[in-house]
Amino acid sequence: MTKNIMIVGVGGQGSVLASKLLGHLLLTEGYDVKVSEVHGMSQRGGSVVTYVRFGDKVYSPVIDKGEADVIVSFELLEAARYMGFLKPDGKIVVNTQQIDPMPVITGAAEYPKDLVAKMKAAGVKVDAIDCLTKAQEAGSSKAVNLVLMGRLSHSFDFSEEVWYRAIEAVVPPKFVEINKKAFSLGRAE
Amino acid sequence: MKELMLGNKAVARGLYEAGCRVISSYPGTPSTEVTEEAVQFDDIYAEWAPNEKVAMEVAFGAAMAGGRAACAMKHVGLNVAADPLYTMSYTGINGGLVIIVADDAGMHSSQNEQDSRNHAIAAKVPMLEPSDSEEAKQFTKLAFRLSEEFDTPVILKMCTRVAHSQSLVECGEREEIELRPYIKNIAKYVMMPANARPKHPFVEERAKKLLAYAETTPLNRIEWGSGDIGIITSSTSYQYTKEVFGEKASVLKLGMVNPLPEELIKNFAAKVKRLIVIEELDPIIENHCKKLGLAVEGKSLFPMIGEFSQGLIAEKLGFSPKASAALEEKIPLRPPVMCAGCPHRGMFYTLNRNHCTVLGDIGCYTLGAVAPLSAMELCACMGASIGAVHGFHKVRGEEIEGNTVAVLGDSTFMHSGMTGLANVAYNMSNSTVIILDNSITGMTGHQQNPTTGYNIKGDPAGKINLEALCRAMGFKRVCVVDPYDLEECDRVLKEELQAKEPSVIISRRPCALLKYVKAKPPIAADREKCVGCKSCMKLGCPAIGIKDKKAAIDETLCVGCGVCTQLCPFDALGTKKGGALS
């Protein structure tokens, strides 16, 4: 049975490390894995999405509407944007940080209010946390991705040790401790 | 041990294992990483060429000299390199020559979604099409063998979802391939009419041999399934098809998409009740089936436009859609924007303020067309801005001399702008050309080019001086401005538009995302002084917003470029100094 994780956010937020970590971990745990992302123009502050799929045998590299088990979002609006990709009983792990898109900045559109409540009302599980604060607590505002991975880890049966080994494998040595701490702060709650 | 590997990296791995000696490319999404990964291998000489035509000619020269060689490009890059391709099909090669081309169905980062298979058909060269990273590596290696066996360039066709997806790859060793001897052979390589005429029959004969190969190659395989449906497909569409049908349909998976087999397809069709072709973009396999007299469905079910997915295939074949979570909420779009501190912004603001008609080009600066700047009126292909501004002048003359400009980046200028500029100099239009020199190839992710002074490895290299180059072409008016200085930009632009001769303005400042460009402290907005006039909002800077009717700076995004401070009539924007603004 193939499992589907979507990682979404704003171009430049650093979802690459998150997908790299997941990919490595799933590979070492013996799964067939596919990770798909789009490079280029959308990375310039646009909406970005990475698909991570794993199971015994994975064919398609992309996730379609109604297929995602979990959406991990670096930004609140982006979680809402991709909700149609989630299974009806799926889960959203979301950083509550809000980044205004250009139409909101110019006043052509409004940033929707109470998105977490609205997403919950739609019947999906929502795990919303302020990752930026946790990341700063861990020692770097750039560690938002690992706080999110810590939260996401509850959707898997892997031990903490397995996650730590994956962090050691994909993160440069001098950032391992900060990233482990960010992960554990995310996982703790 | 298998590795999780990007499709493009797997191609580079294939180049390495196949004993490839040279790769020359021009960056273009989604092909760029092939060359960026190839440069990691010391056994491969890799370089960025000024454009795809040069890259292919370099690769051809290397192959002619007896070594295995490659070049990589995006789909529109193959248009630029089409000229060498079509005649290299005639000459054939010596060492193997593999051309990697990456299509972009869905236009994630492209100006059109043309189907590169048409080039392979027209140039009469074989084309292989992998469907995941392992195949990308294997097919790359096989492409070299086919190239040498059939004396032809071979195209390896990637697409966004194969190039930019990671899947498992088993790595092997590098095969050391001896240089083939180079022997002078005028009849083979000098394509003047007397020599080219006998080469055309060679090409047609080769096509027949390749067709025979296509009938039996393991690149094309049948996976028999349980149902009545038979599907012919390739590339990522194969993966979507398997996702939908599993073992419930028979699948003819084509790994070689030019030439297409005939007997294999007819035999497959004979054993299924309903024959369906699933292919993105053009109906090439479908039309081939129709030519064979087969009853087949393809574009009657599936779109000619955009990318496919498992959901799309399921829907078009009548499966009920999957239930999904849904949110009743209007979600504002998040289009890509010029980064905070982007050096292009100041020049686009100035062009906007002077009500210029801006004929633009391909690069990050194409985002100058996006609101609120909305300062660009053309983006077609690399270098088109300069040809177009000259054409504008030849039709409208003095009427537009004071307000029409061409705008293109440093890398785009090197790629295809120089010839356009030569035309302006030669055929004398009073054009103003603005080169946005951000000292890098930006949109594709920071590749070096002939104006940066560094090569693909980051080592010092030849550096072309843009001012000297333009002067050598005969431009007397060549000036350099700093796009962070709005007053200077405005003054120089007005002067050059008024001048009664052609001119070049070089708007020079390095991309704000380059590692060596250090951000300054963020700008702060003084809420006391701000009257909410929104002058600063005209820049379209993602770091500036309005909170409670007054300007607010996002300190996490602002790099302190200071352009906005020059716009504020009330001195409400400045750098923080001991709490006060300066």
Coordinates of N, CA, C and O in Angstrom, one line a residue, chain A residues 2 10 19 23-24 27-28 31-42 44-47 51 53 58-67 75 77-78 80-81 83-88 99-106 109-113 115 118-119 122 124, chain B residues 1-4 6 29 33 108-109 131-132 160-161 164-168 236 238-240 242-243 247 309-312 322-327 329-337 339 363-364 366-367 371-372 442-445 513 537 540-542 544-547:
Chain A
T2 N 0.7 2.1 -1.0 CA 1.5 3.3 -1.1 C 1.0 4.4 -0.2 O -0.2 4.6 -0.1
V10 N 6.3 28.1 0.6 CA 6.6 29.2 -0.3 C 8.0 29.0 -0.7 O 8.9 28.6 0.1
S19 N 12.3 17.0 2.4 CA 12.1 15.9 1.5 C 13.3 15.0 1.4 O 13.2 13.8 1.3
G23 N 13.1 11.1 2.4 CA 13.5 10.2 1.3 C 14.6 9.2 1.8 O 14.5 8.0 1.7
H24 N 15.6 9.8 2.5 CA 16.7 9.0 3.0 C 16.2 8.0 4.1 O 16.5 6.8 4.0
L27 N 14.1 5.2 2.5 CA 15.0 4.3 1.7 C 15.7 3.3 2.6 O 15.7 2.1 2.4
T28 N 16.3 3.8 3.7 CA 17.0 2.9 4.6 C 16.1 2.0 5.4 O 16.5 0.9 5.8
Y31 N 11.9 0.8 1.9 CA 10.7 1.1 1.0 C 11.2 1.5 -0.4 O 12.3 2.0 -0.6
D32 N 10.3 1.2 -1.3 CA 10.5 1.9 -2.6 C 10.0 3.3 -2.4 O 9.0 3.6 -1.8
V33 N 10.7 4.3 -2.9 CA 10.4 5.7 -2.7 C 10.5 6.5 -3.9 O 11.4 6.3 -4.8
K34 N 9.6 7.5 -4.1 CA 9.7 8.5 -5.1 C 9.5 9.9 -4.5 O 8.5 10.0 -3.7
V35 N 10.3 10.8 -4.9 CA 10.2 12.2 -4.4 C 10.2 13.1 -5.7 O 11.0 12.9 -6.5
S36 N 9.2 13.9 -5.7 CA 9.1 14.8 -6.9 C 8.9 16.2 -6.6 O 8.0 16.5 -5.7
E37 N 9.6 17.1 -7.2 CA 9.5 18.5 -6.9 C 9.7 19.3 -8.2 O 10.2 18.7 -9.2
V38 N 9.2 20.5 -8.2 CA 9.4 21.3 -9.4 C 10.4 22.5 -9.1 O 10.3 23.1 -8.1
H39 N 11.4 22.6 -10.0 CA 12.4 23.7 -9.8 C 12.0 24.8 -10.8 O 11.1 24.7 -11.6
G40 N 12.8 25.9 -10.7 CA 12.6 26.9 -11.7 C 11.8 28.1 -11.2 O 11.9 28.5 -10.1
M41 N 11.0 28.6 -12.1 CA 10.3 29.9 -11.8 C 9.5 29.9 -10.5 O 9.5 30.9 -9.8
S42 N 8.8 28.8 -10.2 CA 7.9 28.8 -9.0 C 8.7 29.0 -7.7 O 8.2 29.4 -6.7
R44 N 10.8 31.3 -7.1 CA 10.9 32.7 -6.8 C 9.7 33.2 -6.0 O 8.9 34.0 -6.5
G45 N 9.6 32.7 -4.8 CA 8.5 33.2 -3.9 C 7.1 32.7 -4.2 O 6.2 33.1 -3.6
G46 N 7.0 31.7 -5.2 CA 5.7 31.2 -5.5 C 5.4 30.0 -4.6 O 6.1 29.7 -3.7
S47 N 4.2 29.4 -4.9 CA 3.7 28.3 -4.1 C 4.5 27.1 -4.6 O 4.5 26.8 -5.8
Y51 N 6.2 16.1 -3.6 CA 5.5 14.8 -3.3 C 6.5 13.8 -2.9 O 7.5 13.6 -3.5
R53 N 6.3 9.7 -2.0 CA 5.5 8.5 -2.0 C 6.3 7.3 -1.6 O 7.5 7.2 -2.1
V58 N 6.3 1.8 -6.0 CA 5.7 3.1 -6.3 C 5.8 3.3 -7.8 O 6.9 3.2 -8.3
Y59 N 4.7 3.6 -8.4 CA 4.8 4.0 -9.9 C 4.8 5.5 -10.1 O 5.9 6.0 -10.3
S60 N 3.7 6.2 -9.9 CA 3.7 7.6 -10.2 C 4.5 8.4 -9.2 O 4.5 8.1 -8.0
P61 N 5.2 9.4 -9.7 CA 6.0 10.3 -8.8 C 5.2 11.4 -8.2 O 5.6 12.1 -7.4
V62 N 3.9 11.5 -8.7 CA 3.1 12.7 -8.2 C 1.9 12.2 -7.4 O 1.5 11.0 -7.5
I63 N 1.4 13.1 -6.6 CA 0.2 12.8 -5.7 C -1.0 13.6 -6.3 O -0.8 14.7 -6.7
D64 N -2.1 12.9 -6.5 CA -3.3 13.6 -7.1 C -4.3 14.0 -6.0 O -4.2 13.6 -4.9
K65 N -5.4 14.6 -6.5 CA -6.5 15.0 -5.6 C -7.0 13.8 -4.8 O -7.3 12.8 -5.4
G66 N -7.2 14.0 -3.5 CA -7.8 12.9 -2.7 C -6.9 11.8 -2.4 O -7.3 10.8 -1.9
E67 N -5.6 12.0 -2.6 CA -4.6 10.9 -2.4 C -3.7 11.0 -1.2 O -3.1 10.1 -0.7
E75 N 3.6 26.9 5.7 CA 2.9 28.1 5.7 C 1.4 27.9 5.7 O 0.9 26.9 5.1
L77 N -1.5 29.5 4.6 CA -2.3 29.6 3.4 C -2.0 28.4 2.4 O -2.9 27.9 1.8
E78 N -0.8 28.0 2.4 CA -0.4 26.9 1.5 C -1.1 25.6 1.9 O -1.4 24.7 1.0
A80 N -4.0 25.3 3.2 CA -5.4 25.5 2.7 C -5.5 25.3 1.2 O -6.4 24.6 0.7
R81 N -4.5 25.8 0.5 CA -4.5 25.7 -1.0 C -4.5 24.3 -1.4 O -5.2 24.0 -2.4
M83 N -5.5 21.6 0.2 CA -6.4 20.6 1.0 C -7.1 19.6 0.1 O -7.4 18.5 0.5
G84 N -7.5 20.0 -1.1 CA -8.2 19.1 -2.0 C -7.4 17.9 -2.4 O -7.9 16.9 -2.9
F85 N -6.1 17.9 -2.1 CA -5.2 16.7 -2.4 C -5.3 15.7 -1.2 O -4.8 14.6 -1.4
L86 N -5.9 16.1 -0.1 CA -5.9 15.3 1.1 C -7.0 14.3 1.0 O -8.1 14.6 0.5
K87 N -6.8 13.1 1.6 CA -7.9 12.1 1.7 C -8.9 12.7 2.7 O -8.5 13.5 3.6
P88 N -10.2 12.3 2.7 CA -11.1 12.9 3.6 C -10.8 12.8 5.0 O -11.1 13.7 5.8
I99 N 2.7 34.1 5.4 CA 3.5 34.9 4.5 C 2.5 35.4 3.5 O 1.9 34.7 2.7
D100 N 2.4 36.8 3.4 CA 1.4 37.4 2.5 C 1.8 37.2 1.0 O 3.0 37.5 0.7
P101 N 1.0 36.6 0.2 CA 1.3 36.6 -1.3 C 1.1 38.0 -1.9 O 0.4 38.8 -1.3
M102 N 1.7 38.2 -3.1 CA 1.6 39.5 -3.7 C 0.2 40.0 -3.8 O 0.0 41.2 -3.6
P103 N -0.8 39.3 -4.2 CA -2.1 39.8 -4.3 C -2.7 40.4 -3.0 O -3.4 41.3 -3.0
V104 N -2.2 39.8 -1.9 CA -2.6 40.3 -0.6 C -1.8 41.5 -0.3 O -2.4 42.5 0.2
I105 N -0.5 41.5 -0.6 CA 0.3 42.7 -0.4 C -0.2 43.9 -1.1 O -0.3 45.0 -0.6
T106 N -0.6 43.7 -2.3 CA -1.1 44.9 -3.1 C -2.6 45.2 -2.8 O -3.1 46.2 -3.3
A109 N -6.4 41.0 -2.9 CA -7.0 39.9 -2.2 C -6.8 40.0 -0.7 O -5.9 40.7 -0.3
E110 N -7.5 39.2 0.0 CA -7.4 39.2 1.5 C -6.8 37.8 1.9 O -7.2 36.8 1.3
Y111 N -6.0 37.8 2.9 CA -5.5 36.6 3.5 C -6.7 36.0 4.3 O -7.1 36.7 5.3
P112 N -7.2 34.8 4.0 CA -8.3 34.3 4.7 C -8.1 34.2 6.2 O -7.0 33.9 6.7
K113 N -9.1 34.4 7.0 CA -9.0 34.4 8.4 C -9.4 33.0 9.0 O -10.1 32.3 8.3
L115 N -8.1 30.1 9.4 CA -7.9 29.0 8.5 C -7.8 27.6 9.3 O -8.4 26.6 8.8
K118 N -11.2 26.6 10.2 CA -12.0 26.2 9.0 C -11.6 24.8 8.5 O -12.4 24.0 8.0
M119 N -10.2 24.6 8.6 CA -9.8 23.3 8.1 C -10.2 22.2 9.0 O -10.7 21.1 8.5
A122 N -13.7 21.3 8.3 CA -13.9 20.5 7.1 C -13.7 19.0 7.4 O -13.8 18.2 6.5
V124 N -10.9 17.4 8.7 CA -9.5 16.8 8.6 C -8.8 17.0 10.0 O -9.2 17.9 10.7
Chain B
M1 N 24.1 -1.2 -3.1 CA 23.2 -0.3 -2.4 C 22.5 0.7 -3.3 O 23.2 1.3 -4.1
K2 N 21.2 0.7 -3.3 CA 20.5 1.6 -4.2 C 20.5 3.0 -3.6 O 20.5 3.2 -2.4
E3 N 20.5 4.0 -4.5 CA 20.5 5.4 -4.1 C 19.2 6.1 -4.6 O 18.7 5.7 -5.7
L4 N 18.7 7.0 -3.7 CA 17.5 7.8 -4.2 C 18.1 8.9 -5.0 O 18.8 9.7 -4.5
L6 N 17.8 12.0 -8.2 CA 17.1 12.8 -9.2 C 17.3 12.2 -10.6 O 18.4 11.8 -10.9
T29 N 15.7 25.0 -17.3 CA 14.8 24.1 -16.5 C 13.9 23.4 -17.4 O 13.3 24.0 -18.3
E33 N 20.3 20.2 -14.0 CA 21.1 19.4 -13.1 C 21.9 18.3 -13.8 O 22.8 17.8 -13.2
H108 N 5.9 24.5 -16.3 CA 6.3 25.0 -15.0 C 7.3 26.1 -15.1 O 7.3 27.0 -14.2
S109 N 8.2 26.1 -16.1 CA 9.2 27.1 -16.1 C 9.6 27.3 -17.6 O 10.8 27.4 -17.9
S131 N 11.4 6.4 -18.0 CA 10.2 6.7 -17.2 C 10.5 6.9 -15.7 O 9.7 7.2 -14.9
D132 N 11.8 6.7 -15.3 CA 12.2 6.9 -14.0 C 13.7 7.1 -13.9 O 14.4 7.0 -15.0
T160 N 9.8 17.0 -17.2 CA 9.9 17.6 -15.9 C 9.7 16.5 -14.8 O 10.5 16.5 -13.9
R161 N 8.8 15.6 -15.0 CA 8.5 14.6 -13.9 C 9.5 13.5 -13.8 O 9.6 12.8 -12.8
H164 N 12.9 15.8 -12.6 CA 12.9 16.4 -11.3 C 12.2 15.5 -10.2 O 11.7 15.9 -9.2
S165 N 12.2 14.2 -10.5 CA 11.7 13.2 -9.5 C 12.9 12.3 -9.1 O 13.8 12.1 -9.9
Q166 N 12.9 12.0 -7.8 CA 13.9 11.1 -7.4 C 13.4 9.7 -7.2 O 12.3 9.5 -6.7
S167 N 14.1 8.7 -7.8 CA 13.7 7.3 -7.5 C 15.0 6.5 -7.4 O 16.1 7.0 -7.6
L168 N 14.8 5.2 -7.2 CA 16.0 4.4 -6.8 C 16.9 4.0 -8.0 O 16.4 3.7 -9.1
T236 N 6.6 9.2 -18.2 CA 5.9 9.3 -17.0 C 4.4 8.8 -17.1 O 3.8 8.4 -16.2
Y238 N 3.5 6.2 -18.5 CA 3.6 4.8 -18.2 C 3.3 4.6 -16.7 O 2.6 3.7 -16.2
Q239 N 4.0 5.4 -15.9 CA 3.9 5.3 -14.4 C 2.4 5.6 -14.0 O 1.9 4.9 -13.1
Y240 N 1.8 6.6 -14.6 CA 0.4 7.0 -14.2 C -0.5 5.8 -14.6 O -1.4 5.5 -13.9
K242 N 0.2 2.6 -14.9 CA 0.4 1.5 -13.9 C -0.3 1.8 -12.6 O -0.8 0.9 -12.0
E243 N -0.2 3.0 -12.2 CA -0.8 3.5 -11.0 C -2.4 3.2 -11.0 O -3.0 2.8 -10.0
E247 N -2.1 -4.5 -12.8 CA -2.1 -5.6 -13.7 C -3.3 -5.8 -14.5 O -3.5 -6.8 -15.2
S309 N -1.7 13.0 -15.0 CA -1.5 12.4 -13.7 C -2.4 11.2 -13.6 O -3.2 10.9 -14.5
Q310 N -2.2 10.4 -12.6 CA -3.0 9.2 -12.5 C -4.5 9.5 -12.3 O -5.4 8.9 -12.9
G311 N -4.8 10.7 -11.7 CA -6.2 11.1 -11.5 C -6.8 11.5 -12.8 O -8.0 11.1 -13.1
L312 N -6.0 12.1 -13.7 CA -6.6 12.6 -15.0 C -6.9 11.3 -15.8 O -7.9 11.2 -16.5
K322 N -11.7 10.2 -6.8 CA -11.5 9.9 -5.4 C -12.1 11.0 -4.5 O -12.0 12.2 -4.8
A323 N -12.7 10.6 -3.4 CA -13.2 11.6 -2.4 C -12.0 12.3 -1.8 O -11.0 11.7 -1.6
S324 N -12.2 13.6 -1.6 CA -11.1 14.3 -1.0 C -11.6 15.3 0.1 O -12.8 15.6 0.1
A325 N -10.7 15.8 0.9 CA -11.0 16.9 1.8 C -11.3 18.1 1.0 O -10.8 18.3 -0.1
A326 N -12.1 19.0 1.5 CA -12.4 20.2 0.7 C -12.6 21.4 1.7 O -13.1 21.2 2.8
L327 N -12.2 22.6 1.2 CA -12.3 23.8 2.0 C -13.1 24.8 1.2 O -12.7 25.1 0.1
E329 N -13.3 28.1 0.6 CA -12.6 29.3 1.0 C -11.9 29.8 -0.3 O -11.4 29.0 -1.0
K330 N -11.9 31.1 -0.5 CA -11.2 31.6 -1.7 C -9.7 31.8 -1.3 O -9.4 32.6 -0.4
I331 N -8.9 31.0 -1.9 CA -7.5 31.1 -1.6 C -6.7 32.0 -2.6 O -6.7 31.7 -3.8
P332 N -6.2 33.1 -2.1 CA -5.5 34.0 -3.0 C -4.3 33.3 -3.7 O -3.7 32.4 -3.1
L333 N -4.1 33.6 -4.9 CA -2.9 33.0 -5.7 C -1.6 33.4 -5.1 O -1.5 34.5 -4.4
R334 N -0.6 32.6 -5.3 CA 0.8 33.0 -4.9 C 1.7 32.9 -6.1 O 2.4 32.0 -6.2
P335 N 1.6 33.9 -6.9 CA 2.5 33.8 -8.1 C 4.0 34.1 -7.7 O 4.2 34.7 -6.7
P336 N 4.9 33.6 -8.5 CA 6.3 33.9 -8.2 C 6.5 35.4 -8.4 O 5.8 36.1 -9.2
V337 N 7.4 36.0 -7.7 CA 7.7 37.4 -7.7 C 9.2 37.7 -7.7 O 10.0 36.8 -7.4
C339 N 12.5 38.7 -6.2 CA 12.9 38.7 -4.8 C 13.1 40.1 -4.2 O 13.3 41.0 -4.9
G363 N 14.1 35.2 -18.6 CA 14.9 35.2 -17.4 C 14.1 35.6 -16.2 O 12.9 35.8 -16.3
C364 N 14.7 35.7 -15.0 CA 14.0 36.2 -13.8 C 13.3 37.4 -14.1 O 12.2 37.7 -13.6
T366 N 11.7 38.4 -16.5 CA 10.4 38.3 -17.1 C 9.3 38.6 -16.1 O 8.2 39.0 -16.4
L367 N 9.6 38.4 -14.8 CA 8.7 38.8 -13.7 C 8.4 40.3 -13.6 O 7.5 40.7 -12.9
A371 N 2.1 42.3 -12.1 CA 1.6 43.4 -11.3 C 2.4 43.5 -10.0 O 2.8 42.4 -9.4
P372 N 2.7 44.7 -9.4 CA 2.2 46.0 -9.9 C 3.1 46.6 -10.9 O 2.7 47.7 -11.4
G442 N 20.3 33.6 -13.6 CA 19.6 33.6 -12.4 C 18.5 32.6 -12.3 O 18.5 31.7 -11.4
M443 N 17.6 32.6 -13.2 CA 16.3 31.8 -13.1 C 16.6 30.3 -12.9 O 15.9 29.6 -12.2
T444 N 17.6 29.8 -13.6 CA 17.9 28.4 -13.6 C 18.7 28.0 -12.3 O 19.0 26.8 -12.2
G445 N 19.0 29.0 -11.5 CA 19.7 28.6 -10.2 C 21.1 28.9 -10.1 O 21.9 28.2 -9.6
L513 N 20.6 37.2 -4.4 CA 20.7 35.8 -3.8 C 22.1 35.2 -3.8 O 22.3 34.2 -3.3
M537 N 4.6 50.9 -2.6 CA 4.0 49.7 -3.1 C 4.1 49.5 -4.6 O 3.9 48.4 -5.1
G540 N 6.4 46.6 -6.0 CA 6.1 45.2 -6.0 C 7.1 44.4 -5.2 O 7.5 43.3 -5.6
C541 N 7.6 45.0 -4.1 CA 8.6 44.3 -3.3 C 7.9 43.4 -2.3 O 7.0 43.8 -1.6
P542 N 8.2 42.1 -2.3 CA 7.5 41.2 -1.4 C 7.8 41.5 0.1 O 7.0 41.0 1.0
I544 N 7.6 44.6 1.3 CA 6.8 45.7 1.7 C 5.3 45.4 1.7 O 4.8 44.9 0.7
G545 N 4.6 45.7 2.8 CA 3.2 45.5 2.8 C 2.5 46.6 3.5 O 3.2 47.6 4.0
I546 N 1.2 46.6 3.6 CA 0.4 47.6 4.3 C -0.2 47.0 5.5 O -1.0 46.0 5.3
K547 N 0.1 47.5 6.7 CA -0.6 47.0 7.9 C -1.3 48.1 8.6 O -0.6 49.2 8.8

